[in-house]
PDB file of N, CA and C in Angstrom:
ATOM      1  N   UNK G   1     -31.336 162.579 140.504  1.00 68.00           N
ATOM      2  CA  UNK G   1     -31.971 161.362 140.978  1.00 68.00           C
ATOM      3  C   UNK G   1     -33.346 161.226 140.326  1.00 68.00           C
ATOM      4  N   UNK G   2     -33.533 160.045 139.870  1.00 64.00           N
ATOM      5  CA  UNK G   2     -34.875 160.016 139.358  1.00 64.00           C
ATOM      6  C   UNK G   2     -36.347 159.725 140.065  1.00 64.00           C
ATOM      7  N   UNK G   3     -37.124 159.840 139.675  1.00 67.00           N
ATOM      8  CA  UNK G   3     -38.355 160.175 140.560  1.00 67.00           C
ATOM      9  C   UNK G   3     -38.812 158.506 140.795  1.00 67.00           C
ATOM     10  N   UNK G   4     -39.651 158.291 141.885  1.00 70.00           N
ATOM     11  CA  UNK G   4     -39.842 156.809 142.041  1.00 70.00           C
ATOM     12  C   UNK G   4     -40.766 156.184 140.657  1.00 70.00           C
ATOM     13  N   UNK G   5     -41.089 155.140 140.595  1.00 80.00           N
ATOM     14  CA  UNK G   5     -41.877 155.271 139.561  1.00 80.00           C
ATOM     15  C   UNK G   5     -43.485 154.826 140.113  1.00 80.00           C
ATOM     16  N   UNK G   6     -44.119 155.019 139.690  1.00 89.00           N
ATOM     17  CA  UNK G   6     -45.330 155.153 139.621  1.00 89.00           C
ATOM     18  C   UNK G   6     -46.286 153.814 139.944  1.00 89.00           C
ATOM     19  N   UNK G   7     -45.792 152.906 138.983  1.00 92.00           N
ATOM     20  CA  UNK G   7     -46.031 151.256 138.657  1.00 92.00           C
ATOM     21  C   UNK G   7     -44.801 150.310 139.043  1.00 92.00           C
ATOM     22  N   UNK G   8     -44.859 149.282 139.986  1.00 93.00           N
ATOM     23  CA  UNK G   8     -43.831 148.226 140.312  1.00 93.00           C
ATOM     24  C   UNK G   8     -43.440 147.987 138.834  1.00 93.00           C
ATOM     25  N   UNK G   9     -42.466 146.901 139.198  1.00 92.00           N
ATOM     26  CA  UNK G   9     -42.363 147.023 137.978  1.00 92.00           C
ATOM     27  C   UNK G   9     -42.712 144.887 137.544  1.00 92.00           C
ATOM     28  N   UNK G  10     -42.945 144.222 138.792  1.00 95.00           N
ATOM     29  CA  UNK G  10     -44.157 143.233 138.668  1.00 95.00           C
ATOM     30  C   UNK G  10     -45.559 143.696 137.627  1.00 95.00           C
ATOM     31  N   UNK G  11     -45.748 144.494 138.173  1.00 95.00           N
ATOM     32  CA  UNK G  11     -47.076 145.406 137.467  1.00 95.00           C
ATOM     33  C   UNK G  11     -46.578 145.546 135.877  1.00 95.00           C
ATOM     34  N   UNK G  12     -45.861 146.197 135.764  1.00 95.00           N
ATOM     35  CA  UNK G  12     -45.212 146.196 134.213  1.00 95.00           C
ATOM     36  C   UNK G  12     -45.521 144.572 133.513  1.00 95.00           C
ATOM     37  N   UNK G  13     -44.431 144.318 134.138  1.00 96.00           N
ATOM     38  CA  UNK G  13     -44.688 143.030 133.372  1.00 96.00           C
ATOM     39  C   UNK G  13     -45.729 142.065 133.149  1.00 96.00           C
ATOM     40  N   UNK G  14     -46.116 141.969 134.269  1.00 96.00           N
ATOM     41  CA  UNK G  14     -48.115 141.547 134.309  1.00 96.00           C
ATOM     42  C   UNK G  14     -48.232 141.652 133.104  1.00 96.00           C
ATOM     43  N   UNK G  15     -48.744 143.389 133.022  1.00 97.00           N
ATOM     44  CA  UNK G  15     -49.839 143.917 132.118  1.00 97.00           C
ATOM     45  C   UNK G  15     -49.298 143.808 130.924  1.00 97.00           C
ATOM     46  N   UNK G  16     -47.800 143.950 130.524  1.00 97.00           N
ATOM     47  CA  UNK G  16     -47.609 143.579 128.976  1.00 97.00           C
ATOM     48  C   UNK G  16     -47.467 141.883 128.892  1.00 97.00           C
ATOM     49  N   UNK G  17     -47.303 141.134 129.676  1.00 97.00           N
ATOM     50  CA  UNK G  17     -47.611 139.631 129.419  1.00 97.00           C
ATOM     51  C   UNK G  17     -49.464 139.525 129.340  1.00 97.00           C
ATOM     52  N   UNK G  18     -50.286 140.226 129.864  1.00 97.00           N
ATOM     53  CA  UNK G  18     -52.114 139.988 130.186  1.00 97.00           C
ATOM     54  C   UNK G  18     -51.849 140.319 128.232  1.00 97.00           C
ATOM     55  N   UNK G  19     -51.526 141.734 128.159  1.00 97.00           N
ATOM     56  CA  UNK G  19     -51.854 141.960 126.863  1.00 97.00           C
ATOM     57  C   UNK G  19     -51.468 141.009 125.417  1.00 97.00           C
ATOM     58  N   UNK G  20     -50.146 140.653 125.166  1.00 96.00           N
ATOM     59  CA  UNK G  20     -49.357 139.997 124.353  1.00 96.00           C
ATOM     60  C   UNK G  20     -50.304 138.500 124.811  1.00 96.00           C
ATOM     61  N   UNK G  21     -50.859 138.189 125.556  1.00 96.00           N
ATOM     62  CA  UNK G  21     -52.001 136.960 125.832  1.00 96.00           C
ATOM     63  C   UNK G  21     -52.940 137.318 125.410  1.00 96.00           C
ATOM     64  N   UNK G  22     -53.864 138.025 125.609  1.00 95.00           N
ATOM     65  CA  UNK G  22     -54.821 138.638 125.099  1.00 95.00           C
ATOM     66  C   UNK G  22     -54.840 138.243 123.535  1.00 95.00           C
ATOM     67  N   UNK G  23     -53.477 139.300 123.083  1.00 93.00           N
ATOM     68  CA  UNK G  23     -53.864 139.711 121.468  1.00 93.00           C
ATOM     69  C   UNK G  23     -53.715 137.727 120.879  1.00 93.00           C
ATOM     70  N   UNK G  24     -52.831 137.048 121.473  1.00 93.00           N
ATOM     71  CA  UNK G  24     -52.967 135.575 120.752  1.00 93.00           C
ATOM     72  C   UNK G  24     -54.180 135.161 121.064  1.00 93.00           C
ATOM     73  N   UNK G  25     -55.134 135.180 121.787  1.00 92.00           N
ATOM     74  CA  UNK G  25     -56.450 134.736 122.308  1.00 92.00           C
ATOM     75  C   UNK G  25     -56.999 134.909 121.476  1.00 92.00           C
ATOM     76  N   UNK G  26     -57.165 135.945 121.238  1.00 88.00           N
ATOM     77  CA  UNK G  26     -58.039 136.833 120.590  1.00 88.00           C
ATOM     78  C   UNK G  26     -57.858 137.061 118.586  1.00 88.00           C
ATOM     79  N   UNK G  27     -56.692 136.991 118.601  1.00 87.00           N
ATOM     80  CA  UNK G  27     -56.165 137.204 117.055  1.00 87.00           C
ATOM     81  C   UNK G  27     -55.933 138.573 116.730  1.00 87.00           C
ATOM     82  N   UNK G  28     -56.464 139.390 117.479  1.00 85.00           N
ATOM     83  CA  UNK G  28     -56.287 140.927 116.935  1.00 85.00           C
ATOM     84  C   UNK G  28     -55.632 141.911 118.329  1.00 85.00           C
ATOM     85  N   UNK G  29     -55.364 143.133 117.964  1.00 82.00           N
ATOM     86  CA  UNK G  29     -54.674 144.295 118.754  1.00 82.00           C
ATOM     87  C   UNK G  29     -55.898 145.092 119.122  1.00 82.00           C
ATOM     88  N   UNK G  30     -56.734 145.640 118.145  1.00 87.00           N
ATOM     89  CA  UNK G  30     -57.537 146.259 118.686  1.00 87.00           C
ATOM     90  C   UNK G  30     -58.346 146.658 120.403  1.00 87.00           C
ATOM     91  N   UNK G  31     -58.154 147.065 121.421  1.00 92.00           N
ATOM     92  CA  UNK G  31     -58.653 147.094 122.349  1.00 92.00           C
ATOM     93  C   UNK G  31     -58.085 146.734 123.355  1.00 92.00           C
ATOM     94  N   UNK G  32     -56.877 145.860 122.977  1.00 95.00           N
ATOM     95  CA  UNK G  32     -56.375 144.645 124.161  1.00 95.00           C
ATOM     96  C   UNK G  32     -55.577 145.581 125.188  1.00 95.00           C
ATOM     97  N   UNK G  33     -55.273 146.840 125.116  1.00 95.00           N
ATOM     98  CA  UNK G  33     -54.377 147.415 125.492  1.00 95.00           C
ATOM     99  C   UNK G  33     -55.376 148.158 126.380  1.00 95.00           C
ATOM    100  N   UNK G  34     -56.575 148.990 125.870  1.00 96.00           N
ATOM    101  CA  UNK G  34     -57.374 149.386 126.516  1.00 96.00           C
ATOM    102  C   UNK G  34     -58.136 148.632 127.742  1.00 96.00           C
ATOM    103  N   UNK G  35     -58.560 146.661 127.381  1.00 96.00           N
ATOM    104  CA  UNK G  35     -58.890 146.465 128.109  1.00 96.00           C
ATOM    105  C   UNK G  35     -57.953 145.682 129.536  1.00 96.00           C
ATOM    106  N   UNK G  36     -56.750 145.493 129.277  1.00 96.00           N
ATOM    107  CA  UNK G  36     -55.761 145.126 130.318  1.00 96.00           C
ATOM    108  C   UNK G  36     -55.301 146.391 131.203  1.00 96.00           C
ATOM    109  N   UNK G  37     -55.276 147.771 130.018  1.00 96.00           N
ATOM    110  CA  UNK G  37     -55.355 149.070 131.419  1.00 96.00           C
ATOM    111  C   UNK G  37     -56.211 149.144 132.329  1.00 96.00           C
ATOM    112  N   UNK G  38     -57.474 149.432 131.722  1.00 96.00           N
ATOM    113  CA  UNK G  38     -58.843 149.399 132.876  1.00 96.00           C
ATOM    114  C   UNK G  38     -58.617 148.268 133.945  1.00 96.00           C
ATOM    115  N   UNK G  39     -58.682 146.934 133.527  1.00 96.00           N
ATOM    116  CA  UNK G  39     -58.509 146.289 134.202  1.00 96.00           C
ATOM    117  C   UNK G  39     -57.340 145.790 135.835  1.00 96.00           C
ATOM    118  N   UNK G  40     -56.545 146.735 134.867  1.00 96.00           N
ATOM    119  CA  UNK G  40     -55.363 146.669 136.504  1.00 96.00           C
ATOM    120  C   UNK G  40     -55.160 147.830 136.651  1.00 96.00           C
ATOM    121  N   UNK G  41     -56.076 149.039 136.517  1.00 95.00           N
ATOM    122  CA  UNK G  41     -55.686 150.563 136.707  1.00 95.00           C
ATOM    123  C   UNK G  41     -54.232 150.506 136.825  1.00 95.00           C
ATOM    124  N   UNK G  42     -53.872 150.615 135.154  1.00 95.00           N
ATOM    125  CA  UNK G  42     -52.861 151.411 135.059  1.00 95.00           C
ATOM    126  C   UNK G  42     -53.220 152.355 134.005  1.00 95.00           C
ATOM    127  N   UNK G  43     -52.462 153.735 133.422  1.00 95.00           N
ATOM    128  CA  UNK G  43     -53.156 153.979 132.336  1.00 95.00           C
ATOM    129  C   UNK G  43     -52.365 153.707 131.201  1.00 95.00           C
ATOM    130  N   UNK G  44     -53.395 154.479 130.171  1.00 96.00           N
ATOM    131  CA  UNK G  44     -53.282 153.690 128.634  1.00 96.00           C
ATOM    132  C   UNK G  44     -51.946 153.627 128.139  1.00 96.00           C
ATOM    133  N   UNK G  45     -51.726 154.851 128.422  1.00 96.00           N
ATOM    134  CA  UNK G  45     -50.715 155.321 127.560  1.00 96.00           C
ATOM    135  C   UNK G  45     -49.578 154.702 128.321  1.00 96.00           C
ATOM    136  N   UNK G  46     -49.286 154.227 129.324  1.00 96.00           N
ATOM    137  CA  UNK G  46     -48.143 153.953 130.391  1.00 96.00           C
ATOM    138  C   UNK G  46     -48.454 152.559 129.285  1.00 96.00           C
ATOM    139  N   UNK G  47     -49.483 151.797 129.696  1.00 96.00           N
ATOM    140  CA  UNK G  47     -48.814 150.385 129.186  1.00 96.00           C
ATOM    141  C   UNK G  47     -48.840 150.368 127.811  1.00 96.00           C
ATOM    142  N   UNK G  48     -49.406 151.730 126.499  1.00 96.00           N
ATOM    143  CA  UNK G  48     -49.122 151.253 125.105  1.00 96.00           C
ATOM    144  C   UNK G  48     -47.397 151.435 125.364  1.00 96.00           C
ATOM    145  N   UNK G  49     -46.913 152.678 126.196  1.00 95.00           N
ATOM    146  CA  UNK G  49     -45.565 152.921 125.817  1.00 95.00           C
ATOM    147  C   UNK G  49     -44.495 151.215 126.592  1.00 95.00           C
ATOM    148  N   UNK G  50     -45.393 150.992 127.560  1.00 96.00           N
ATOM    149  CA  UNK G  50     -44.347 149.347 127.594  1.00 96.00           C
ATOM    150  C   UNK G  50     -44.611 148.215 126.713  1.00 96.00           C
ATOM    151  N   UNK G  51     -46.143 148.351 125.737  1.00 96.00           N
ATOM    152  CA  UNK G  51     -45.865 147.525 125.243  1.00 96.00           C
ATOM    153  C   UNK G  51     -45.010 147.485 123.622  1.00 96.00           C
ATOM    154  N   UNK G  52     -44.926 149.117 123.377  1.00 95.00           N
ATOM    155  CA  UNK G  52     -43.777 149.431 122.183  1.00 95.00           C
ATOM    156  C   UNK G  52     -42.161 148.755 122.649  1.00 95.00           C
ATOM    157  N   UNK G  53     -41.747 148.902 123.874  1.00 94.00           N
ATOM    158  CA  UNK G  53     -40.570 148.650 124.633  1.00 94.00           C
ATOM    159  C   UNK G  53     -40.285 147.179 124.312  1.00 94.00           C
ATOM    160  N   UNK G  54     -41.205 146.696 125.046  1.00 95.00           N
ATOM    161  CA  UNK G  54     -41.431 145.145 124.980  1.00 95.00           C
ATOM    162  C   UNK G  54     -41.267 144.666 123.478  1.00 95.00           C
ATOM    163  N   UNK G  55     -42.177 145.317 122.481  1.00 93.00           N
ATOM    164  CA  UNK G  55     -41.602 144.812 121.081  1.00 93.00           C
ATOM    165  C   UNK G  55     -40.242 144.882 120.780  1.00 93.00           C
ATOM    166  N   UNK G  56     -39.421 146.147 121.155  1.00 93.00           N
ATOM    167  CA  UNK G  56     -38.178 146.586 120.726  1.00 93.00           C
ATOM    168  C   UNK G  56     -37.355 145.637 121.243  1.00 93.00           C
ATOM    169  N   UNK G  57     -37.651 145.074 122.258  1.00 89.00           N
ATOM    170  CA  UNK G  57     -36.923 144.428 123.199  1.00 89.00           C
ATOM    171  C   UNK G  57     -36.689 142.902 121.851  1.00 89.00           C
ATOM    172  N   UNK G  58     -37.774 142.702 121.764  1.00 87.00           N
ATOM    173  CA  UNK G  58     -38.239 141.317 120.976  1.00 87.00           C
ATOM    174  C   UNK G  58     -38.024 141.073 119.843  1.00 87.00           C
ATOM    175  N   UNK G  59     -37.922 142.339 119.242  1.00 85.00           N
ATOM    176  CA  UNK G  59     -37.124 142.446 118.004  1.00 85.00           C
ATOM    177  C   UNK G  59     -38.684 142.426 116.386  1.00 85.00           C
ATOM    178  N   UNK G  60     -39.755 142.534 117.450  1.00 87.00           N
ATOM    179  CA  UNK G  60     -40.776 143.001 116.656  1.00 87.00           C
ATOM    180  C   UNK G  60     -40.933 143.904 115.811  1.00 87.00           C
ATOM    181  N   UNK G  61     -40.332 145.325 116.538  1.00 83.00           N
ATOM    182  CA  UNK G  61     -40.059 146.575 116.213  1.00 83.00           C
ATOM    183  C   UNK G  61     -38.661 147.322 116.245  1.00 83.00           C
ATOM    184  N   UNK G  62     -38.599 148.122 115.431  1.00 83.00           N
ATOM    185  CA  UNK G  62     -37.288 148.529 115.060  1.00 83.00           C
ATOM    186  C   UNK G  62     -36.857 149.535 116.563  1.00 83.00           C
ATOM    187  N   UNK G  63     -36.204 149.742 117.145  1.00 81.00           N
ATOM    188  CA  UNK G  63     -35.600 150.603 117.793  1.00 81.00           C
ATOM    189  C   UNK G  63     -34.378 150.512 119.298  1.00 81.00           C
ATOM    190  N   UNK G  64     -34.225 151.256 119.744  1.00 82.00           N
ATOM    191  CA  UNK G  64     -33.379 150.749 120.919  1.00 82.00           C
ATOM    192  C   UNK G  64     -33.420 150.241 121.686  1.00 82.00           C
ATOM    193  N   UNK G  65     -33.675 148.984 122.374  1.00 81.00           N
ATOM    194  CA  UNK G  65     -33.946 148.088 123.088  1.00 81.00           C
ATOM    195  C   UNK G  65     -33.045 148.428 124.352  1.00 81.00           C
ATOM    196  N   UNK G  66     -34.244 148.337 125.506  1.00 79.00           N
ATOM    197  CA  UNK G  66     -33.489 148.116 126.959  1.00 79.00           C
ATOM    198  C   UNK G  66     -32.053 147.983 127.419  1.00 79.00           C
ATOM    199  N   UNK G  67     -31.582 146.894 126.931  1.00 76.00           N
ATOM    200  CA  UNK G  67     -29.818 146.570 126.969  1.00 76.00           C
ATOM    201  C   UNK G  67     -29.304 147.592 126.171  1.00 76.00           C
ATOM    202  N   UNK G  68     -29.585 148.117 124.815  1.00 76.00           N
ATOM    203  CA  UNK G  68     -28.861 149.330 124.757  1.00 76.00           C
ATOM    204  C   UNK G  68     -29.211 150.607 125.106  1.00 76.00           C
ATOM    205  N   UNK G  69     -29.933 151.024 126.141  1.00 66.00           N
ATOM    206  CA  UNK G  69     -29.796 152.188 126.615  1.00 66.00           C
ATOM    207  C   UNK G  69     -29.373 152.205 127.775  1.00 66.00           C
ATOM    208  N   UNK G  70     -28.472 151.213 128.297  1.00 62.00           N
ATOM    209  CA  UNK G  70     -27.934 151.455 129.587  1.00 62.00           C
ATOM    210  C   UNK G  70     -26.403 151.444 129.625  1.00 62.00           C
TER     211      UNK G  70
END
C-alpha cells in the first residue's frame, strides 16, 4: 500500500499551473519554480519533479507520461 501523499493533489496542480504562468509572464524559467515553492510551501524539488511530469505529459519533454505508467 502506498504511503499517503504529502501534497493534495489540488495543490499539485495549482503550483505547476502558478509556475507554467509565471514562466509566460515573465519570459524566462529561471527562479519561477523557486518562487511558486516558497510561496505555497511546498518544496523545490517536489514541484521541479511535477513540473518535469507535467512537460512529459505535454509532450514538451521526452519521456513516459502519466497515461503510460498506469
Amino acid at each position: 500500500m502506498a504511503p499517503p501523499r504529502k501534497y493534495s493533489s489540488e495543490l499539485r496542480e495549482r503550483a505547476v499551473r502558478m509556475v507554467f504562468e509565471l514562466r509566460e509572464q515573465t519570459g524566462g524559467r529561471t527562479g519561477t519554480i523557486a518562487r511558486v515553492a516558497d510561496r505555497l510551501g511546498v518544496h523545490r524539488e517536489a514541484l521541479r519533479t511535477w513540473i518535469r511530469q507535467a512537460e512529459v505529459d505535454g509532450g514538451q519533454r521526452p519521456g513516459r507520461t502519466t497515461s503510460d505508467a498506469h
